[in-house]
Amino acid sequence: MSYPDTYYRKTMTDAKVRPVLSEAVECDAVIIGGGLAGLTTALQLARAGQSVIVLEAECIGFGASGRNGGFVSPGFATGSAEIARRAGAEAARQLHHLSIEGVDFVRETIEQLKIDGARPQPGLVSVLRYDDGMSLKAHADKMKRAYGYALDYLDTDQVRSVLKSKRYFHGLRDGRAFHMHPLNYLRGIADEVERLGGRIYERSAAIATALGAAEKTVQTIRGKVKARQVVFTTGGYSGRLHGPLKRAFLPIATYVMLSEEAPELIRTAIATDDAVGDNRRAGDYYRLVDGGKRLLWGGRITTRAASPAALARELRCEMVGTYPQLKELKTELAWSGLMSYARHLMPQIGEMQPGVWHCTAFGGHGLNTTAIGGKLVAEAILGQSDRYKLFKSFGLVWAGGYAGLAVAQLTYWKLQAQDWWRERAA
């Protein structure tokens, strides 16, 4: 298998290798990209009796879908005020409901398919690194009024009773959110797609397409697929197969490290099984894994993939700066992954031309939004709904190419400076 060396690869519950496409085949819908968006689309279409083929260049879940932090919670990478400014207040309200639906869909899928290897664990705590409890109380009140969604406010004493750090002040606990093993989840979905008659081909990168006719063609190195529907669900590892799509988002790298086994030491700092994330744009996110024996810690973003070992040293500095008591905790493994971001920081979901769909750009809030994105595209193909049109204000705008990457990095540095100044003021 070609998976990178990650905690998730080491703890996969199966090692099934899927075939390479080496012939000409036909189906109702061909999906390019075997991540969470693509497999969710395939699952929903297969459940409705459609013949489905998934083409994956590496192994399913090779990209960000199979190597992320494992957090499943509502929301998007950009804020609700910006969503409302672009799409309108009512569309923003409906979009947030979709993000909640995405969380519930993942949870229900784990339960329905009995994907035990996903190991879902309830609870996510979002913490502030400066003293502003009123803002969190106001946000919790808004979520309750607008969406009937309960968030528990934690004052500083409550936060520090479980997160033993002077860096943290107030927090909100989301008991409906959860964290999980994303690669085992994906592989469980893939098994169900195949059980329903869908076909999944690995090491079968799409290299050319003919999309103008009613019957479309996708070419791989050794095979060919004919279908009436084509769905692009590639992300940060997209090649140049479809120019307008490739130019519409930026590949942004993020980093994760895994600690050695040291449950007693870890519990001196983190006395909760909830996942934890701070309020910064590119803040820390972490959770206990292996029954609390290890700490999985993520953070940082760059516009090009750097050495995981070098970034692990930076992540360790963040960890020890937050929890000095963990300075002796050794890092056992580190890895990076590429996410796709649009300029507007929202998913890009829609129909590019009749029978040609895109479902991508899920960086920053992927596991709930990729799930609902795949579901919406399947609904549209099946004629069940046009809910995907809620994303019409967030189209395939040019991301800026190399200049866009430079702007993204400058923006990140600016946000880091703002975060630093606000924390210093606290």
Coordinates of C-alpha atoms in Angstrom, one line a residue:
M1 CA 0.0 0.0 0.0
S2 CA 1.1 3.6 -0.7
Y3 CA -0.2 5.2 2.5
P4 CA 2.2 7.6 4.2
D5 CA 3.5 6.5 7.6
T6 CA 0.8 7.8 10.0
Y7 CA -0.9 6.7 13.1
Y8 CA -4.0 5.8 11.1
R9 CA -2.1 3.6 8.7
K10 CA -0.5 1.8 11.6
T11 CA -3.9 1.1 13.2
M12 CA -5.9 0.2 10.1
T13 CA -8.4 -2.6 10.8
D14 CA -8.0 -4.2 7.4
A15 CA -5.3 -4.3 4.7
K16 CA -7.6 -5.0 1.7
V17 CA -5.9 -3.9 -1.6
R18 CA -8.3 -3.0 -4.4
P19 CA -7.7 -3.6 -8.1
V20 CA -6.2 -1.4 -10.8
L21 CA -8.6 -0.5 -13.6
S22 CA -7.3 -2.3 -16.7
E23 CA -10.2 -2.5 -19.0
A24 CA -13.1 -0.5 -20.5
V25 CA -16.1 -0.3 -18.2
E26 CA -19.4 1.5 -18.0
C27 CA -21.5 2.8 -15.2
D28 CA -24.1 5.4 -14.3
A29 CA -21.6 7.6 -12.4
V30 CA -17.9 7.7 -12.2
I31 CA -16.3 9.5 -9.2
I32 CA -12.7 10.8 -9.4
G33 CA -11.1 10.8 -6.0
G34 CA -11.4 8.2 -3.2
G35 CA -11.6 10.5 -0.2
L36 CA -14.5 11.2 2.1
A37 CA -16.4 13.3 -0.4
G38 CA -16.1 10.8 -3.2
L39 CA -16.9 7.7 -1.1
T40 CA -19.9 9.4 0.5
T41 CA -21.2 10.3 -3.0
A42 CA -20.6 6.7 -4.1
L43 CA -22.3 5.3 -1.0
Q44 CA -25.5 7.4 -1.5
L45 CA -25.7 6.6 -5.2
A46 CA -25.1 2.9 -4.6
R47 CA -27.8 2.9 -1.9
A48 CA -30.2 4.2 -4.5
G49 CA -29.4 1.5 -7.0
Q50 CA -27.0 3.4 -9.2
S51 CA -24.0 1.7 -10.8
V52 CA -20.9 3.5 -9.5
I53 CA -17.2 3.5 -10.1
V54 CA -14.6 5.3 -7.9
L55 CA -11.2 6.0 -9.4
E56 CA -8.4 6.7 -6.9
A57 CA -4.8 7.6 -7.9
E58 CA -3.3 6.0 -4.8
C59 CA -5.3 4.2 -2.1
I60 CA -8.7 5.2 -0.8
G61 CA -8.2 7.9 1.9
F62 CA -4.6 8.6 0.8
G63 CA -5.1 12.3 1.1
A64 CA -6.4 14.6 3.8
S65 CA -9.5 12.5 4.4
G66 CA -7.4 9.7 5.8
R67 CA -4.6 11.5 7.7
N68 CA -6.3 14.5 9.5
G69 CA -7.0 15.2 13.2
G70 CA -10.2 13.2 13.2
F71 CA -12.5 16.0 14.5
V72 CA -16.2 15.9 13.4
S73 CA -18.0 19.1 14.4
P74 CA -20.4 21.6 12.8
G75 CA -19.3 24.8 11.0
F76 CA -17.1 25.8 8.1
A77 CA -13.6 27.2 7.8
T78 CA -14.9 30.7 7.5
G79 CA -17.1 32.5 9.9
S80 CA -20.9 32.8 9.9
A81 CA -20.8 36.6 9.4
E82 CA -18.8 36.2 6.2
I83 CA -21.1 33.5 5.0
A84 CA -24.1 35.7 5.6
R85 CA -22.4 38.6 3.8
R86 CA -21.9 36.6 0.7
A87 CA -24.9 34.3 0.6
G88 CA -27.5 36.2 2.7
A89 CA -28.8 35.5 6.2
E90 CA -31.3 32.8 5.3
A91 CA -28.8 30.8 3.2
A92 CA -26.2 31.1 6.0
R93 CA -28.7 29.7 8.4
Q94 CA -29.5 26.8 6.1
L95 CA -25.8 26.2 5.4
H96 CA -25.1 25.9 9.1
H97 CA -27.9 23.4 9.4
L98 CA -26.2 21.4 6.7
S99 CA -22.9 21.4 8.6
I100 CA -24.8 19.9 11.6
E101 CA -26.4 17.4 9.4
G102 CA -23.0 16.4 8.2
V103 CA -21.9 15.6 11.7
D104 CA -25.0 13.5 12.3
F105 CA -24.6 11.7 9.0
V106 CA -21.1 10.5 9.9
R107 CA -22.2 9.3 13.3
E108 CA -25.2 7.5 11.9
T109 CA -23.2 5.9 9.1
I110 CA -20.7 4.5 11.7
E111 CA -23.7 3.1 13.7
Q112 CA -25.5 1.7 10.6
L113 CA -22.5 0.1 9.1
K114 CA -21.0 -1.0 12.4
I115 CA -17.6 0.5 11.6
D116 CA -16.1 -0.4 14.9
G117 CA -12.6 0.7 13.8
A118 CA -13.8 4.3 13.5
R119 CA -13.7 4.4 17.3
P120 CA -16.0 7.5 17.7
Q121 CA -15.5 9.3 21.0
P122 CA -18.0 12.1 21.9
G123 CA -17.0 15.6 23.0
L124 CA -15.0 18.5 21.6
V125 CA -13.8 21.5 23.7
S126 CA -13.0 24.8 22.0
V127 CA -10.9 27.0 24.2
L128 CA -9.9 30.7 24.2
R129 CA -6.2 31.7 24.8
Y130 CA -7.3 35.1 26.1
D131 CA -9.9 36.3 28.6
D132 CA -13.2 36.9 26.9
G133 CA -15.9 34.6 28.4
M134 CA -18.7 37.0 27.3
S135 CA -18.1 36.3 23.6
L136 CA -18.3 32.5 24.2
K137 CA -21.5 32.9 26.2
A138 CA -23.0 35.0 23.4
H139 CA -22.0 32.4 20.8
A140 CA -23.6 29.6 22.9
D141 CA -26.8 31.6 23.2
K142 CA -26.9 32.3 19.5
M143 CA -26.5 28.6 18.7
K144 CA -29.3 27.7 21.1
R145 CA -31.7 30.3 19.7
A146 CA -30.9 29.9 16.0
Y147 CA -30.4 26.2 15.7
G148 CA -31.5 24.5 18.9
Y149 CA -27.9 23.4 19.3
A150 CA -26.6 23.1 22.8
L151 CA -23.0 24.2 23.8
D152 CA -21.9 24.1 27.4
Y153 CA -20.0 27.1 28.6
L154 CA -16.8 26.4 30.7
D155 CA -15.3 29.1 32.9
T156 CA -11.6 29.4 33.4
D157 CA -11.6 27.1 36.5
Q158 CA -13.6 24.5 34.7
V159 CA -11.3 24.6 31.7
R160 CA -8.1 24.4 33.7
S161 CA -9.4 21.6 35.8
V162 CA -9.1 19.3 32.8
L163 CA -6.7 21.2 30.6
K164 CA -3.9 22.1 33.0
S165 CA -2.5 25.1 31.3
K166 CA -2.3 28.8 32.1
R167 CA -2.6 29.5 28.3
Y168 CA -6.3 28.7 28.4
F169 CA -9.2 30.8 29.7
H170 CA -12.8 30.0 28.7
G171 CA -14.2 27.2 26.6
L172 CA -17.3 25.7 25.0
R173 CA -17.9 22.0 25.1
D174 CA -19.9 20.5 22.2
G175 CA -21.2 17.1 23.4
R176 CA -22.7 16.3 20.0
A177 CA -19.4 16.7 18.1
F178 CA -17.0 13.8 18.3
H179 CA -13.6 12.5 17.1
M180 CA -12.7 9.3 15.4
H181 CA -10.3 7.3 13.3
P182 CA -10.9 8.7 9.8
L183 CA -9.1 6.1 7.7
N184 CA -11.0 3.2 9.2
Y185 CA -14.2 5.1 8.7
L186 CA -13.4 5.6 5.0
R187 CA -12.4 2.0 4.5
G188 CA -15.7 0.9 6.2
I189 CA -17.6 3.1 3.7
A190 CA -15.6 1.6 0.8
D191 CA -16.6 -1.9 1.9
E192 CA -20.3 -0.9 1.9
V193 CA -20.0 0.7 -1.5
E194 CA -18.6 -2.6 -2.9
R195 CA -21.2 -4.7 -1.0
L196 CA -23.9 -2.7 -2.8
G197 CA -22.3 -3.4 -6.2
G198 CA -20.1 -0.3 -6.6
R199 CA -16.6 -0.8 -8.0
I200 CA -13.5 1.0 -6.5
Y201 CA -10.2 1.0 -8.4
E202 CA -7.0 2.1 -6.7
R203 CA -3.7 3.2 -8.3
S204 CA -6.0 4.2 -11.2
A205 CA -5.4 7.9 -11.7
A206 CA -7.7 9.7 -14.2
I207 CA -5.4 11.2 -16.9
A208 CA -7.8 12.5 -19.5
T209 CA -11.5 13.2 -19.9
A210 CA -14.1 13.8 -22.6
L211 CA -17.0 15.6 -21.0
G212 CA -18.9 17.3 -23.8
A213 CA -21.3 14.5 -24.9
A214 CA -24.2 12.9 -22.9
E215 CA -22.0 9.9 -22.5
K216 CA -18.7 11.0 -20.9
T217 CA -15.4 9.3 -20.8
V218 CA -12.6 9.2 -18.2
Q219 CA -9.3 7.6 -19.2
T220 CA -6.8 6.1 -16.9
I221 CA -3.3 4.7 -17.9
R222 CA -4.7 1.2 -18.4
G223 CA -8.4 1.6 -18.6
K224 CA -11.4 3.7 -19.5
V225 CA -14.8 4.5 -17.9
K226 CA -17.9 5.6 -19.7
A227 CA -20.7 7.2 -17.7
R228 CA -23.5 9.8 -17.9
Q229 CA -22.3 11.5 -14.7
V230 CA -18.8 12.5 -13.6
V231 CA -18.0 13.8 -10.1
F232 CA -14.7 15.4 -9.3
T233 CA -13.9 15.0 -5.6
T234 CA -10.2 15.5 -5.6
G235 CA -8.6 17.9 -3.1
G236 CA -5.1 19.0 -2.2
Y237 CA -3.5 16.2 -4.3
S238 CA -5.4 17.2 -7.5
G239 CA -3.3 17.1 -10.7
R240 CA -4.0 19.0 -13.9
L241 CA -6.8 16.9 -15.1
H242 CA -9.4 19.7 -15.0
G243 CA -7.9 23.2 -15.3
P244 CA -10.7 25.4 -14.0
L245 CA -11.1 23.2 -10.9
K246 CA -7.4 23.0 -10.2
R247 CA -7.1 26.8 -10.4
A248 CA -10.0 27.3 -8.0
F249 CA -8.3 26.2 -4.8
L250 CA -4.9 26.2 -3.1
P251 CA -3.1 23.2 -1.7
I252 CA -2.3 24.0 2.0
A253 CA -0.2 21.8 4.2
T254 CA -0.9 21.0 7.8
Y255 CA 0.9 18.8 10.3
V256 CA 0.3 16.2 12.9
M257 CA 2.5 14.3 15.4
L258 CA 2.0 11.3 17.6
S259 CA 3.5 10.9 21.1
E260 CA 5.1 7.8 22.6
E261 CA 3.0 5.8 25.1
A262 CA 3.0 7.7 28.3
P263 CA -0.6 7.7 29.8
E264 CA 0.4 8.9 33.3
L265 CA 2.5 11.8 32.0
I266 CA -0.1 12.8 29.5
R267 CA -2.8 12.9 32.2
T268 CA -0.8 15.4 34.2
A269 CA -1.7 17.9 31.5
I270 CA -4.9 16.6 29.7
A271 CA -7.5 15.1 32.0
T272 CA -10.3 14.6 29.4
D273 CA -11.2 12.3 26.6
D274 CA -12.7 15.2 24.6
A275 CA -10.9 16.5 21.6
V276 CA -9.5 20.0 22.1
G277 CA -8.9 22.9 19.7
D278 CA -8.0 26.6 20.4
N279 CA -9.5 29.7 18.8
R280 CA -6.6 30.7 16.6
R281 CA -7.0 30.6 12.8
A282 CA -4.2 27.9 12.6
G283 CA -4.4 26.9 16.2
D284 CA -3.5 23.7 18.0
Y285 CA -5.9 20.7 17.9
Y286 CA -5.3 17.5 19.8
R287 CA -6.8 14.4 21.4
L288 CA -5.9 11.3 23.3
V289 CA -5.7 8.1 21.3
D290 CA -5.1 4.4 22.1
G291 CA -7.3 4.7 25.2
G292 CA -5.4 7.7 26.5
K293 CA -1.9 6.1 26.1
R294 CA -0.8 8.5 23.4
L295 CA -1.4 12.2 22.4
L296 CA -2.1 13.1 18.8
W297 CA -1.3 16.8 18.3
G298 CA -1.8 18.8 15.1
G299 CA -1.4 22.4 13.9
R300 CA 0.5 24.8 11.8
I301 CA -0.2 25.5 8.1
T302 CA 2.2 26.3 5.3
T303 CA 1.7 26.9 1.6
R304 CA 4.1 24.1 0.7
A305 CA 4.8 20.8 2.4
A306 CA 7.8 21.1 4.6
S307 CA 9.7 18.3 6.4
P308 CA 7.4 16.6 8.9
A309 CA 10.4 16.2 11.2
A310 CA 11.2 20.0 11.2
L311 CA 7.5 20.8 11.7
A312 CA 7.3 18.3 14.5
R313 CA 9.9 20.3 16.4
E314 CA 7.6 23.4 16.0
L315 CA 4.6 21.4 17.1
R316 CA 6.5 20.2 20.1
C317 CA 7.4 23.8 21.0
E318 CA 3.6 24.6 20.8
M319 CA 2.8 21.6 23.0
V320 CA 5.4 22.3 25.6
G321 CA 4.6 26.1 25.6
T322 CA 1.0 25.1 26.4
Y323 CA 1.9 22.2 28.7
P324 CA 5.4 22.6 30.2
Q325 CA 4.8 19.4 32.2
L326 CA 5.0 17.5 28.8
K327 CA 8.5 18.5 28.0
E328 CA 9.8 14.9 28.5
L329 CA 7.1 13.5 26.3
K330 CA 8.8 12.1 23.2
T331 CA 7.4 12.3 19.6
E332 CA 7.2 8.9 18.0
L333 CA 5.8 9.9 14.5
A334 CA 5.0 13.0 12.5
W335 CA 3.3 13.5 9.1
S336 CA 1.9 16.2 6.9
G337 CA -1.1 16.4 4.6
L338 CA -2.4 18.7 1.8
M339 CA -5.8 20.3 2.2
S340 CA -7.6 22.3 -0.5
Y341 CA -8.7 25.8 0.3
A342 CA -10.7 28.2 -1.9
R343 CA -10.2 31.9 -1.5
H344 CA -13.6 32.3 0.2
L345 CA -12.7 29.4 2.6
M346 CA -15.9 27.5 1.8
P347 CA -16.5 24.2 0.1
Q348 CA -17.0 24.3 -3.7
I349 CA -20.0 22.2 -4.6
G350 CA -21.9 22.3 -7.8
E351 CA -22.5 21.3 -11.4
M352 CA -19.9 22.7 -13.9
Q353 CA -21.8 21.6 -16.9
P354 CA -24.6 19.0 -17.5
G355 CA -23.6 15.8 -15.8
V356 CA -20.2 17.1 -14.5
W357 CA -20.0 17.8 -10.8
H358 CA -17.4 19.1 -8.4
C359 CA -17.3 18.6 -4.6
T360 CA -14.0 19.9 -3.2
A361 CA -12.1 22.6 -1.1
F362 CA -12.9 21.3 2.3
G363 CA -9.7 22.4 4.1
G364 CA -10.1 23.5 7.7
H365 CA -13.4 21.8 8.5
G366 CA -13.4 18.6 6.4
L367 CA -15.1 15.6 8.0
N368 CA -18.5 17.0 8.4
T369 CA -18.6 19.1 5.2
T370 CA -17.1 16.5 2.9
A371 CA -19.8 14.1 4.1
I372 CA -22.7 16.5 3.5
G373 CA -21.1 17.6 0.3
G374 CA -21.1 14.1 -1.1
K375 CA -24.6 13.6 0.1
L376 CA -25.8 16.7 -1.6
V377 CA -24.2 15.9 -5.0
A378 CA -25.8 12.4 -4.8
E379 CA -29.2 13.9 -4.1
A380 CA -28.9 16.2 -7.1
I381 CA -27.8 13.4 -9.4
L382 CA -30.8 11.3 -8.2
G383 CA -33.2 14.2 -8.6
Q384 CA -34.0 14.2 -4.9
S385 CA -33.1 17.8 -4.1
D386 CA -31.2 20.9 -5.3
R387 CA -29.8 21.7 -1.9
Y388 CA -26.3 21.9 -3.4
K389 CA -27.4 25.3 -4.8
L390 CA -27.0 26.7 -1.3
F391 CA -23.3 26.8 -2.2
K392 CA -23.8 28.8 -5.4
S393 CA -22.3 32.0 -3.8
F394 CA -19.1 30.1 -3.3
G395 CA -18.1 29.1 -6.8
L396 CA -14.9 28.2 -8.6
V397 CA -13.2 31.6 -8.4
W398 CA -9.6 31.7 -9.3
A399 CA -7.4 31.1 -6.2
G400 CA -4.5 33.2 -7.5
G401 CA -1.9 30.6 -8.4
Y402 CA 1.6 31.3 -7.0
A403 CA 0.5 34.8 -6.0
G404 CA -2.4 33.3 -4.1
L405 CA -0.1 31.0 -2.2
A406 CA 2.0 34.0 -1.3
V407 CA -1.0 36.0 -0.1
A408 CA -2.2 33.0 1.9
Q409 CA 1.1 32.7 3.7
L410 CA 1.1 36.5 4.4
T411 CA -2.4 36.2 5.7
Y412 CA -1.4 33.4 8.0
W413 CA 1.5 35.4 9.4
K414 CA -0.8 38.4 9.9
L415 CA -3.3 36.2 11.8
Q416 CA -0.5 34.7 13.9
A417 CA 0.6 38.3 14.8
Q418 CA -3.0 39.2 15.7
D419 CA -3.3 36.1 17.9
W420 CA 0.0 36.8 19.6
W421 CA -0.9 40.4 20.3
R422 CA -4.3 39.4 21.7
E423 CA -2.8 36.8 24.0
R424 CA -0.1 39.2 25.2
A425 CA -2.8 41.7 26.0
A426 CA -4.6 39.1 28.1

